[in-house]
Amino acid sequence: MFKKGVRFDFWSFVGLLSLIFFGLFLVIPVIRMMVFSVQTGKAIFSFDNFARFFSRKYYTRALGNSIKVVSAATLLVMVIGVPLAYITTTFKIKGNRLINILVIISMLSPPFLGAYSWILMLGRNGEITQFLNRLGIELPSIYGFGGILLVFVLKLFPYIYMYTKGALKKVDASLGEAAESLGYHGIQKVLKVSLPLVLPTILAGATIVFLRAFADYGTPYLLGEGYNTMPVIVYQEWVSETGANAYFASAVAMIMIVIAAVVFLIQKWITSRKNYTMSMLNPIQPKQLHGVPNILAHAYVYLIAILATLPQIYIILISFRNTKGVMWADGYGFSSYINVFTKSLSSILNTFEFGIIAIVIVVVLGTLFAYLTVRKTNFFSKILDVFIMFPYVIPGTIFGLLLLMTYNQPPLVLSGTAIIIIISYVIRRMPYTVRSSAAILRQISPSIDEASASLGYGSMQTFFNVTLPVMVPGVVSGAILSWITILNELSSTLMLYVGRTQTMTVTIFQEISRGGYGPAAALSTILTLTMITSLLIFFKVTKSEDIDL
Amino acid sequence: MAVAIHIKNVMKKYEDNVVIHNLTADMQPGELFTLLGPSGCGKTTLLRMIAGFNSVEAGTIAFDDQVINNIPVYKRNFGMVFQNYAIFPNMTVYRNIEYGLKNKKLDKQEIRRRVAEIMETVQITQFKDRYPNKLSGGQQQRVALARAIVVQPQVLLMDEPLSNLDAKLRIEMREAIREVQKKIGITTVYVTHDQEEALAISDRIAVMNKGDIQQIETPESIYSRPYNTFVAEFIGHSNRFLGIVEGQESGDTLIRMQTGLPIRVKNVKPLARGTEVLVYVRPEEFIFTDEQQGMKATVLVKRFLGKYIHYVMDCGTGEHVEVTADTSSAERIHQPGETVYLGVNVNRVNLFDKEKETTLLEGVESHV
């Protein structure tokens, strides 16, 4: 086939494929956006867009709002999540496993559903608000800074909780004992030994929280009421009624990407300087607390778990309420579900169709790319590694915009197709699968590949016979995250959908926007149940009770 | 079946870092050839070049007459045993061993027969349905060996196969490997940093340092007649003394060691009177003697090790001198502080050039 000395094998092919894939759907769109951001309709090159952004209060206020609410959320999330992780790993808490699963579920449901649920409870016409009003109690408004913060914190603290718990599980119990033998105990021990060891991980979690909150479009859109944030601005500029301005939207998007990238790089830099390796022999064994501390610990854990799950449960409950038009009616029944299945069946089917196609591609490419980045370290695989992780810093709204601006004109017109939505899902949700597959691959000695080669198998056969089977657990635990987050994807779909390609999340979002709370609740419940079912199947198959972030 | 391996003028570099400069060696058909050296000496790199995991930047590697430089790994027909065994964790013992055969278009009957036979040879038949995580290190090692040789490769490569085992198991497996290798008669290249292992297992040893082969010889010769001081110090222990050539007498060379002891050494290359040389004496080559025939030494440390006694002594050279004596032949055990007189077994001492640090004895060659 190929001449001697030319080392073109299966992996060269995969490498080429990855470069084409990311080149088309990441590099070219990003370059296009960069170019757009320094152009106006008239000028080939100018900084007018940036000048306009920074000179108008409307925009600078949105930037300030974003940074304020996202920073506040990140800090609060650490204040809540770190103690929760510490308490649940160090002390015996009744119902620990159930709480863990509840927290995972609340983490994996899309933020805007939380916003929607809290509006129904605490909004102007919210049930709790009305109930308290009757008692003469006025609640502070849920709209604006406070409400967005509430939703962000309850939605995102699980990331810190999961990350910290994962790190604490890797801290050897004897380190704590050593600290005690040297005279440190109680809170001192925690602050001097445990906390510094897990700090890099907490920072990594905090970065994810920051980036997710910064990118979130649904929550500020629903709860902002004038409290604009950056993703809202990008969306508005793009679909502006006074004429879409792709150039200005690109400039705003670039500002967001730069901020996100800076935060991401700072975290990487700090983590790379503080990276501990620990010999792990004895994991921390949870201790039984007694008396008041025991009650306090339980109260704290339960309160957080209830607050985090409340929105989900509330949505499930009201999905069975009868409706009359867009209004609630008395009694309970399946009217919302009947409504949904007659009117919105196509969006349900779309979600599953796009989701299944996307997850198959994610798993296939993710596994191959993970192998490439771990085992074939060269210049190209390092670039590939950057490409794969890039979606972390690109908010969904902006990623949708990127694809749309590039592929809405010849030579390749993809706008309005299902393909463009699937591509967006694949690129945005692949990092979970790649990361987790790469993690397991790093633990497997490359010599098993070499052993297979020495026994006469080529690189492709070796991969499928030996490497892949060993990677499966890592691939599966990454794929479950990819799958659930694909189902929940809203922000880029919102940019990319047309009537035919509407998904469940888009329909829910539209229903909420126009006040159709019944169908929204029914669809959300279907989504939540799909997610829970997927998780339970995952737990059953992998015999685990946790997911790895 | 067994092939010779010819390595000719090979060079290996990683970017600008040359790891192997210009290395030539030949392995005879059927022999167990060991690459021995400190870590970083290039021994594993060379082994992986033979396997094809590392590219060859210059020179040739051939199995018999066939140059294999450009033959991809999976077509080279060799078996390899890895330092960490590299047993496929997703397959049972039986499947692991069968894996290489399934690729060879044999009928099922034949595959089953050969797997059964090799499992018998390495004594793992009883574990055939177990997964690797249920096997001990020694058992995994046996599986790795069986998997490598069941395909009847031309060459067997072993990369520090025993370094992850405990001391007792290491000796047991060493014997097992040696026995199986001889039985099959397969040309084997064995990499280790453990000199005792190398001495026990090898037909010939190549001692490597900094990417070059220092000497290729049988275990006995390499121990008793090292080519240079590196080999003398790397294999076993040697005490180093300075000496001055005092003349020749009926073909023997007369040397006075710096401690004042005169020695008479055979088979020395011609040396001018007054030449300074290095005299290397192994700890077991000292003779306890009297004041007239020996050099004065003070016992600093005594360690009784059962079979023999180990002393650290001061011979006035400023360096510690290590001396061992057989417990059975020792007249008595000397205590620290005692003064003794030591002679040396002149037939067993080695002389080296003071500058080049290579041997001054006739007939001792590096290699090739």
PDB file of C-alpha atoms in Angstrom, chain A residues 138-345:
ATOM      1  CA  GLU A 138     -42.989  40.803  51.426  1.00  0.00           C
ATOM      2  CA  LEU A 139     -40.144  38.840  49.872  1.00  0.00           C
ATOM      3  CA  PRO A 140     -37.278  40.595  48.110  1.00  0.00           C
ATOM      4  CA  SER A 141     -37.622  40.431  44.330  1.00  0.00           C
ATOM      5  CA  ILE A 142     -36.343  37.301  42.628  1.00  0.00           C
ATOM      6  CA  TYR A 143     -35.619  39.267  39.486  1.00  0.00           C
ATOM      7  CA  GLY A 144     -32.216  40.813  38.800  1.00  0.00           C
ATOM      8  CA  PHE A 145     -28.936  40.201  40.587  1.00  0.00           C
ATOM      9  CA  GLY A 146     -30.321  38.296  43.584  1.00  0.00           C
ATOM     10  CA  GLY A 147     -32.367  35.807  41.607  1.00  0.00           C
ATOM     11  CA  ILE A 148     -29.657  35.089  39.072  1.00  0.00           C
ATOM     12  CA  LEU A 149     -27.218  34.574  41.923  1.00  0.00           C
ATOM     13  CA  LEU A 150     -29.611  32.214  43.706  1.00  0.00           C
ATOM     14  CA  VAL A 151     -30.082  30.066  40.619  1.00  0.00           C
ATOM     15  CA  PHE A 152     -26.389  30.036  39.740  1.00  0.00           C
ATOM     16  CA  VAL A 153     -25.361  29.035  43.243  1.00  0.00           C
ATOM     17  CA  LEU A 154     -27.902  26.253  43.660  1.00  0.00           C
ATOM     18  CA  LYS A 155     -27.190  25.029  40.159  1.00  0.00           C
ATOM     19  CA  LEU A 156     -23.422  25.138  40.271  1.00  0.00           C
ATOM     20  CA  PHE A 157     -22.357  24.289  43.839  1.00  0.00           C
ATOM     21  CA  PRO A 158     -22.492  20.566  42.909  1.00  0.00           C
ATOM     22  CA  TYR A 159     -19.413  21.082  40.708  1.00  0.00           C
ATOM     23  CA  ILE A 160     -17.376  22.262  43.673  1.00  0.00           C
ATOM     24  CA  TYR A 161     -18.897  19.546  45.817  1.00  0.00           C
ATOM     25  CA  MET A 162     -18.023  16.815  43.294  1.00  0.00           C
ATOM     26  CA  TYR A 163     -14.534  18.085  42.583  1.00  0.00           C
ATOM     27  CA  THR A 164     -13.663  18.567  46.250  1.00  0.00           C
ATOM     28  CA  LYS A 165     -15.104  15.221  47.233  1.00  0.00           C
ATOM     29  CA  GLY A 166     -13.094  13.527  44.503  1.00  0.00           C
ATOM     30  CA  ALA A 167      -9.929  15.200  45.744  1.00  0.00           C
ATOM     31  CA  LEU A 168     -10.612  14.467  49.412  1.00  0.00           C
ATOM     32  CA  LYS A 169     -11.060  10.805  48.547  1.00  0.00           C
ATOM     33  CA  LYS A 170      -7.494  10.821  47.293  1.00  0.00           C
ATOM     34  CA  VAL A 171      -6.049  12.355  50.449  1.00  0.00           C
ATOM     35  CA  ASP A 172      -4.420   9.661  52.530  1.00  0.00           C
ATOM     36  CA  ALA A 173      -5.975   9.432  55.991  1.00  0.00           C
ATOM     37  CA  SER A 174      -2.520   9.104  57.544  1.00  0.00           C
ATOM     38  CA  LEU A 175      -1.755  12.702  56.544  1.00  0.00           C
ATOM     39  CA  GLY A 176      -4.465  13.833  58.943  1.00  0.00           C
ATOM     40  CA  GLU A 177      -3.095  11.479  61.587  1.00  0.00           C
ATOM     41  CA  ALA A 178       0.398  12.796  61.032  1.00  0.00           C
ATOM     42  CA  ALA A 179      -0.928  16.340  61.510  1.00  0.00           C
ATOM     43  CA  GLU A 180      -2.585  15.284  64.758  1.00  0.00           C
ATOM     44  CA  SER A 181       0.618  13.669  65.979  1.00  0.00           C
ATOM     45  CA  LEU A 182       2.312  17.009  65.394  1.00  0.00           C
ATOM     46  CA  GLY A 183      -0.246  18.797  67.519  1.00  0.00           C
ATOM     47  CA  TYR A 184      -2.815  20.041  65.002  1.00  0.00           C
ATOM     48  CA  HIS A 185      -6.419  19.113  65.556  1.00  0.00           C
ATOM     49  CA  GLY A 186      -9.955  20.080  64.685  1.00  0.00           C
ATOM     50  CA  ILE A 187     -10.389  23.020  62.358  1.00  0.00           C
ATOM     51  CA  GLN A 188      -6.641  23.749  62.429  1.00  0.00           C
ATOM     52  CA  LYS A 189      -5.958  20.341  60.923  1.00  0.00           C
ATOM     53  CA  VAL A 190      -8.452  20.984  58.152  1.00  0.00           C
ATOM     54  CA  LEU A 191      -7.044  24.403  57.333  1.00  0.00           C
ATOM     55  CA  LYS A 192      -3.386  23.412  57.495  1.00  0.00           C
ATOM     56  CA  VAL A 193      -3.441  19.976  55.885  1.00  0.00           C
ATOM     57  CA  SER A 194      -6.594  18.908  54.060  1.00  0.00           C
ATOM     58  CA  LEU A 195      -7.542  22.226  52.516  1.00  0.00           C
ATOM     59  CA  PRO A 196      -4.163  23.080  50.954  1.00  0.00           C
ATOM     60  CA  LEU A 197      -4.011  19.608  49.417  1.00  0.00           C
ATOM     61  CA  VAL A 198      -7.369  19.888  47.703  1.00  0.00           C
ATOM     62  CA  LEU A 199      -7.049  23.581  46.871  1.00  0.00           C
ATOM     63  CA  PRO A 200      -5.852  23.055  43.279  1.00  0.00           C
ATOM     64  CA  THR A 201      -8.890  20.863  42.668  1.00  0.00           C
ATOM     65  CA  ILE A 202     -11.231  23.405  44.258  1.00  0.00           C
ATOM     66  CA  LEU A 203      -9.751  26.018  41.950  1.00  0.00           C
ATOM     67  CA  ALA A 204     -10.341  23.803  38.930  1.00  0.00           C
ATOM     68  CA  GLY A 205     -13.947  23.369  40.027  1.00  0.00           C
ATOM     69  CA  ALA A 206     -14.317  27.104  40.634  1.00  0.00           C
ATOM     70  CA  THR A 207     -13.069  27.772  37.113  1.00  0.00           C
ATOM     71  CA  ILE A 208     -15.693  25.475  35.654  1.00  0.00           C
ATOM     72  CA  VAL A 209     -18.334  27.238  37.752  1.00  0.00           C
ATOM     73  CA  PHE A 210     -17.123  30.634  36.618  1.00  0.00           C
ATOM     74  CA  LEU A 211     -17.120  29.624  32.955  1.00  0.00           C
ATOM     75  CA  ARG A 212     -20.536  27.985  33.101  1.00  0.00           C
ATOM     76  CA  ALA A 213     -22.132  30.918  34.898  1.00  0.00           C
ATOM     77  CA  PHE A 214     -20.432  33.386  32.587  1.00  0.00           C
ATOM     78  CA  ALA A 215     -21.732  31.511  29.530  1.00  0.00           C
ATOM     79  CA  ASP A 216     -25.266  30.945  30.750  1.00  0.00           C
ATOM     80  CA  TYR A 217     -27.874  32.652  28.631  1.00  0.00           C
ATOM     81  CA  GLY A 218     -31.167  31.172  29.854  1.00  0.00           C
ATOM     82  CA  THR A 219     -31.012  32.224  33.497  1.00  0.00           C
ATOM     83  CA  PRO A 220     -30.267  35.944  33.046  1.00  0.00           C
ATOM     84  CA  TYR A 221     -32.698  36.060  30.146  1.00  0.00           C
ATOM     85  CA  LEU A 222     -35.552  34.732  32.284  1.00  0.00           C
ATOM     86  CA  LEU A 223     -34.627  36.396  35.561  1.00  0.00           C
ATOM     87  CA  GLY A 224     -32.713  39.486  34.479  1.00  0.00           C
ATOM     88  CA  GLU A 225     -35.570  41.850  33.657  1.00  0.00           C
ATOM     89  CA  GLY A 226     -33.183  44.585  32.643  1.00  0.00           C
ATOM     90  CA  TYR A 227     -30.220  43.148  34.491  1.00  0.00           C
ATOM     91  CA  ASN A 228     -28.436  42.297  31.263  1.00  0.00           C
ATOM     92  CA  THR A 229     -25.398  40.084  31.066  1.00  0.00           C
ATOM     93  CA  MET A 230     -22.971  39.431  28.238  1.00  0.00           C
ATOM     94  CA  PRO A 231     -24.585  36.333  26.648  1.00  0.00           C
ATOM     95  CA  VAL A 232     -27.886  38.184  26.534  1.00  0.00           C
ATOM     96  CA  ILE A 233     -26.222  41.088  24.745  1.00  0.00           C
ATOM     97  CA  VAL A 234     -24.605  38.811  22.166  1.00  0.00           C
ATOM     98  CA  TYR A 235     -27.934  37.168  21.455  1.00  0.00           C
ATOM     99  CA  GLN A 236     -29.781  40.453  21.231  1.00  0.00           C
ATOM    100  CA  GLU A 237     -27.230  42.014  18.920  1.00  0.00           C
ATOM    101  CA  TRP A 238     -27.443  39.005  16.655  1.00  0.00           C
ATOM    102  CA  VAL A 239     -31.235  38.798  16.436  1.00  0.00           C
ATOM    103  CA  SER A 240     -31.764  42.510  16.897  1.00  0.00           C
ATOM    104  CA  GLU A 241     -35.021  43.792  15.502  1.00  0.00           C
ATOM    105  CA  THR A 242     -33.282  46.891  14.201  1.00  0.00           C
ATOM    106  CA  GLY A 243     -31.091  44.731  11.962  1.00  0.00           C
ATOM    107  CA  ALA A 244     -28.685  42.059  12.990  1.00  0.00           C
ATOM    108  CA  ASN A 245     -25.142  43.269  13.396  1.00  0.00           C
ATOM    109  CA  ALA A 246     -22.846  40.308  12.970  1.00  0.00           C
ATOM    110  CA  TYR A 247     -19.757  42.502  13.257  1.00  0.00           C
ATOM    111  CA  PHE A 248     -20.678  44.003  16.581  1.00  0.00           C
ATOM    112  CA  ALA A 249     -21.975  40.677  17.947  1.00  0.00           C
ATOM    113  CA  SER A 250     -18.613  39.149  16.971  1.00  0.00           C
ATOM    114  CA  ALA A 251     -16.742  41.828  18.856  1.00  0.00           C
ATOM    115  CA  VAL A 252     -18.811  41.263  22.011  1.00  0.00           C
ATOM    116  CA  ALA A 253     -18.309  37.529  21.616  1.00  0.00           C
ATOM    117  CA  MET A 254     -14.547  38.020  21.286  1.00  0.00           C
ATOM    118  CA  ILE A 255     -14.519  40.016  24.519  1.00  0.00           C
ATOM    119  CA  MET A 256     -16.295  37.117  26.246  1.00  0.00           C
ATOM    120  CA  ILE A 257     -13.952  34.516  24.818  1.00  0.00           C
ATOM    121  CA  VAL A 258     -10.910  36.500  25.921  1.00  0.00           C
ATOM    122  CA  ILE A 259     -12.221  36.881  29.462  1.00  0.00           C
ATOM    123  CA  ALA A 260     -13.056  33.174  29.657  1.00  0.00           C
ATOM    124  CA  ALA A 261      -9.674  32.205  28.219  1.00  0.00           C
ATOM    125  CA  VAL A 262      -7.822  34.423  30.706  1.00  0.00           C
ATOM    126  CA  VAL A 263      -9.662  32.875  33.652  1.00  0.00           C
ATOM    127  CA  PHE A 264      -8.979  29.409  32.264  1.00  0.00           C
ATOM    128  CA  LEU A 265      -5.271  30.085  31.736  1.00  0.00           C
ATOM    129  CA  ILE A 266      -4.815  31.637  35.178  1.00  0.00           C
ATOM    130  CA  GLN A 267      -6.298  28.523  36.746  1.00  0.00           C
ATOM    131  CA  LYS A 268      -4.060  26.275  34.614  1.00  0.00           C
ATOM    132  CA  TRP A 269      -1.048  28.293  35.631  1.00  0.00           C
ATOM    133  CA  ILE A 270      -1.828  28.150  39.331  1.00  0.00           C
ATOM    134  CA  THR A 271      -2.611  24.438  39.202  1.00  0.00           C
ATOM    135  CA  SER A 272       0.570  23.621  37.324  1.00  0.00           C
ATOM    136  CA  ARG A 273       2.586  25.273  40.089  1.00  0.00           C
ATOM    137  CA  LYS A 274       0.758  23.545  42.883  1.00  0.00           C
ATOM    138  CA  ASN A 275       0.430  19.969  41.842  1.00  0.00           C
ATOM    139  CA  TYR A 276       0.892  17.437  44.598  1.00  0.00           C
ATOM    140  CA  THR A 277       1.468  13.776  44.170  1.00  0.00           C
ATOM    141  CA  MET A 278       0.398  11.692  47.094  1.00  0.00           C
ATOM    142  CA  SER A 279       0.954   8.082  47.903  1.00  0.00           C
ATOM    143  CA  MET A 280      -2.518   6.833  48.514  1.00  0.00           C
ATOM    144  CA  LEU A 281      -2.814   3.920  50.901  1.00  0.00           C
ATOM    145  CA  ASN A 282      -5.645   4.528  53.367  1.00  0.00           C
ATOM    146  CA  PRO A 283      -8.660   6.533  52.257  1.00  0.00           C
ATOM    147  CA  ILE A 284     -10.386   8.696  54.838  1.00  0.00           C
ATOM    148  CA  GLN A 285     -12.973   6.658  56.753  1.00  0.00           C
ATOM    149  CA  PRO A 286     -16.141   8.603  57.642  1.00  0.00           C
ATOM    150  CA  LYS A 287     -16.506   9.028  61.391  1.00  0.00           C
ATOM    151  CA  GLN A 288     -19.712   9.001  63.418  1.00  0.00           C
ATOM    152  CA  LEU A 289     -20.473  12.367  65.033  1.00  0.00           C
ATOM    153  CA  HIS A 290     -22.496  12.700  68.220  1.00  0.00           C
ATOM    154  CA  GLY A 291     -24.760  15.261  69.822  1.00  0.00           C
ATOM    155  CA  VAL A 292     -25.086  18.802  68.528  1.00  0.00           C
ATOM    156  CA  PRO A 293     -22.315  18.584  65.896  1.00  0.00           C
ATOM    157  CA  ASN A 294     -24.056  15.530  64.463  1.00  0.00           C
ATOM    158  CA  ILE A 295     -27.389  17.376  64.239  1.00  0.00           C
ATOM    159  CA  LEU A 296     -25.765  20.445  62.708  1.00  0.00           C
ATOM    160  CA  ALA A 297     -23.907  18.394  60.102  1.00  0.00           C
ATOM    161  CA  HIS A 298     -27.082  16.578  59.079  1.00  0.00           C
ATOM    162  CA  ALA A 299     -29.128  19.783  59.028  1.00  0.00           C
ATOM    163  CA  TYR A 300     -26.601  21.480  56.756  1.00  0.00           C
ATOM    164  CA  VAL A 301     -26.374  18.602  54.301  1.00  0.00           C
ATOM    165  CA  TYR A 302     -30.113  18.052  54.143  1.00  0.00           C
ATOM    166  CA  LEU A 303     -30.899  21.755  53.746  1.00  0.00           C
ATOM    167  CA  ILE A 304     -28.548  22.079  50.781  1.00  0.00           C
ATOM    168  CA  ALA A 305     -29.802  18.870  49.190  1.00  0.00           C
ATOM    169  CA  ILE A 306     -33.428  19.962  49.544  1.00  0.00           C
ATOM    170  CA  LEU A 307     -32.796  23.449  48.173  1.00  0.00           C
ATOM    171  CA  ALA A 308     -30.914  21.976  45.215  1.00  0.00           C
ATOM    172  CA  THR A 309     -33.619  19.466  44.327  1.00  0.00           C
ATOM    173  CA  LEU A 310     -36.630  21.607  45.138  1.00  0.00           C
ATOM    174  CA  PRO A 311     -36.901  23.151  41.634  1.00  0.00           C
ATOM    175  CA  GLN A 312     -36.893  19.738  39.981  1.00  0.00           C
ATOM    176  CA  ILE A 313     -39.503  18.310  42.299  1.00  0.00           C
ATOM    177  CA  TYR A 314     -41.684  21.359  41.974  1.00  0.00           C
ATOM    178  CA  ILE A 315     -41.620  21.176  38.178  1.00  0.00           C
ATOM    179  CA  ILE A 316     -42.547  17.506  38.252  1.00  0.00           C
ATOM    180  CA  LEU A 317     -45.467  18.279  40.575  1.00  0.00           C
ATOM    181  CA  ILE A 318     -46.927  21.106  38.521  1.00  0.00           C
ATOM    182  CA  SER A 319     -46.545  19.154  35.301  1.00  0.00           C
ATOM    183  CA  PHE A 320     -49.565  17.186  36.477  1.00  0.00           C
ATOM    184  CA  ARG A 321     -51.658  20.262  37.138  1.00  0.00           C
ATOM    185  CA  ASN A 322     -54.587  20.908  34.891  1.00  0.00           C
ATOM    186  CA  THR A 323     -54.327  23.906  32.620  1.00  0.00           C
ATOM    187  CA  LYS A 324     -56.731  26.095  30.752  1.00  0.00           C
ATOM    188  CA  GLY A 325     -55.018  27.847  27.886  1.00  0.00           C
ATOM    189  CA  VAL A 326     -51.842  29.144  29.421  1.00  0.00           C
ATOM    190  CA  MET A 327     -53.467  29.481  32.837  1.00  0.00           C
ATOM    191  CA  TRP A 328     -53.510  26.987  35.678  1.00  0.00           C
ATOM    192  CA  ALA A 329     -56.809  25.316  36.408  1.00  0.00           C
ATOM    193  CA  ASP A 330     -57.961  23.327  39.409  1.00  0.00           C
ATOM    194  CA  GLY A 331     -57.193  19.658  39.831  1.00  0.00           C
ATOM    195  CA  TYR A 332     -54.521  17.329  38.569  1.00  0.00           C
ATOM    196  CA  GLY A 333     -54.277  15.246  35.417  1.00  0.00           C
ATOM    197  CA  PHE A 334     -52.284  14.594  32.281  1.00  0.00           C
ATOM    198  CA  SER A 335     -53.525  17.526  30.220  1.00  0.00           C
ATOM    199  CA  SER A 336     -50.066  19.080  29.932  1.00  0.00           C
ATOM    200  CA  TYR A 337     -48.611  15.801  28.737  1.00  0.00           C
ATOM    201  CA  ILE A 338     -51.381  15.306  26.193  1.00  0.00           C
ATOM    202  CA  ASN A 339     -50.789  18.850  25.012  1.00  0.00           C
ATOM    203  CA  VAL A 340     -47.065  18.205  24.666  1.00  0.00           C
ATOM    204  CA  PHE A 341     -47.394  14.904  22.864  1.00  0.00           C
ATOM    205  CA  THR A 342     -49.829  16.331  20.344  1.00  0.00           C
ATOM    206  CA  LYS A 343     -48.134  19.660  19.713  1.00  0.00           C
ATOM    207  CA  SER A 344     -44.469  19.140  20.482  1.00  0.00           C
ATOM    208  CA  LEU A 345     -43.819  15.509  19.632  1.00  0.00           C
TER     209      LEU A 345
END
